[in-house]
């Protein structure tokens, strides 16, 4: 198995296709990355910019460059010695435009008789033998029209079953004869009868646990590995699968044990299942650890108090209560159809049960109380027991039904148990990441995908412990700071984290901003102003788009299905005030000036740590300069690679970049760390914490990877408050070392941090004679 030393993620789109990626391979190599890492490539919905809505598993998307484009990328990578990692999507397919998806079109045309009927997770009995399609704007069928051998509803096209439109019947009558039922889109949340990706009606779940479905959906993917086109795979959303472990075993067998990563979010100390045929996760766990190293614990109490005042509450909001509330709302709302299907399957398993038994209510409560994304029975049975205990405590009226359900949901052979495991992750993702994280706003750098915002910060010792655990357990797992799914780019978070060091100033500034541009939703206002400060300078258009998405995801003052126009008018006025109101602009400028340099210090430190700590570091496209994106689609904007090429050439020509708005200092850190890791992998074989002594010792984190030594600054405002490094010493090995960032040489042993970090807040040291 070939394994990467580092990766560079590219979003392949119709506007940045595989040929463009092939042309960029030389830059990625010069930067120092070891593998290219590509977003999904199979045929997707026309116009898709993300590729997670696959419509045809049999071919590389022509809009993204097709098979020839993939061959070109692979050939370019091979010439340069680069590996190739490709994102795949086994859980679901795109069905927004049925005619584009051969499997779905056949299913709609032939129903249960379709050769693809078993490929989709459809509850045929509940639908009366039909697939329910939520596409109607209301309950009327008056706009249906027969066009050739298709049924049309405005721009929507559906196939006609053979022999159902030959007698001159009306469109309404023909519709009644089909293997599908068109229904009001508002009925989907409670009445849908096919499994979706989360609550997205246009993404239908597929059953890759069936050998025939796996074989047909993975033939092209397996060809990439067998023919040496690609070296590894990143598996999207394995938690949606009926049997993730079994799927990974089948994938390993089909690919000869190729390098595989899983997009798996772990809660706290939750381990990745040891038996999985995977080298690790896509890195959100590492992101959370690194971020918290740069948050001042002394900021927690004042920020909690501020959050309470913004909510007009007597104390800090309880995150567990908030999460239970949002998860329960999801289970009762947008994922109600999944809960009701579980109700039907559980009742079938339990046999004689009173019709009025609160099975659906109990299942929804168990889902809301489930402490992690999902179990993998028999692994994780303790999480179900914990959820049951919590549900009994919260809802004593459901205790009897909990006890009746538990044996069914604990039996991995029961359909209800399998579906409960698939559903719990959906409820967690929509309830926590996509709702609670927009409501819990005391410090938004902590509300990131895969993170626990209840953990405010960690100290250096705890950080070292976690890195040693990673080195011992999953040294080939990916690490990251930014992805196509992060809520905020890494440098936005690095700047926001500074607010914990200036809590009083932040509260005063926020109060003045709220007075100047009132909105009437304190927690959301805090979130929006943090986003402005963290991403500044951001365009008016980007901030308007972010504000609308954030407010609707939070769902407190407006929402997606029923927007509050009055509130959103005020919200957009708030955004406009940043550009049109001199007072607001001055307040923002003052805050940005305070956090800019400390934020850049955090950014450089976090980046160097991520690139040199245990695991396989990934660099998200363009993030070798400042990455100030907000939530998608903002984080998938085009990248100016010509600019990056020029900057990299200047650095290679000897330029010493300043720490400024260009981000070239970050490019220096990135390229020197990536190159050292690629060219001297023997320097990265262990993890040994290094100690510092002196008044500012807590402001440095340092570790020896086996010859490569990372030194990074933390809590830079606090460092200034204690007078800088003064006589604080780092205890290095007793041999001369050279900083590969600056070329400066030091004697080793007790080394003054004021000298070591005189140019940048970070240093990457190599013992003399062991690399450069």
PDB file of C-alpha atoms in Angstrom, residues 625 642-652 655 662-664 667:
ATOM      1  CA  UNK A 625      -2.064  31.965   1.814  1.00  0.00           C
ATOM      2  CA  UNK A 642      -1.024  32.367 -10.700  1.00  0.00           C
ATOM      3  CA  UNK A 643      -0.547  34.653  -7.697  1.00  0.00           C
ATOM      4  CA  UNK A 644       0.595  31.742  -5.571  1.00  0.00           C
ATOM      5  CA  UNK A 645       3.090  30.622  -8.200  1.00  0.00           C
ATOM      6  CA  UNK A 646       4.623  34.075  -8.286  1.00  0.00           C
ATOM      7  CA  UNK A 647       4.897  34.300  -4.516  1.00  0.00           C
ATOM      8  CA  UNK A 648       6.415  30.816  -4.283  1.00  0.00           C
ATOM      9  CA  UNK A 649       8.979  31.675  -6.943  1.00  0.00           C
ATOM     10  CA  UNK A 650       9.942  34.807  -5.007  1.00  0.00           C
ATOM     11  CA  UNK A 651      10.414  32.798  -1.808  1.00  0.00           C
ATOM     12  CA  UNK A 652      12.541  30.260  -3.651  1.00  0.00           C
ATOM     13  CA  UNK A 655      12.731  36.617  -0.479  1.00  0.00           C
ATOM     14  CA  UNK A 662      -0.451  39.044   1.352  1.00  0.00           C
ATOM     15  CA  UNK A 663      -0.146  35.869   3.406  1.00  0.00           C
ATOM     16  CA  UNK A 664       3.282  35.098   1.976  1.00  0.00           C
ATOM     17  CA  UNK A 667       3.263  30.336   2.202  1.00  0.00           C
TER      18      UNK A 667
END
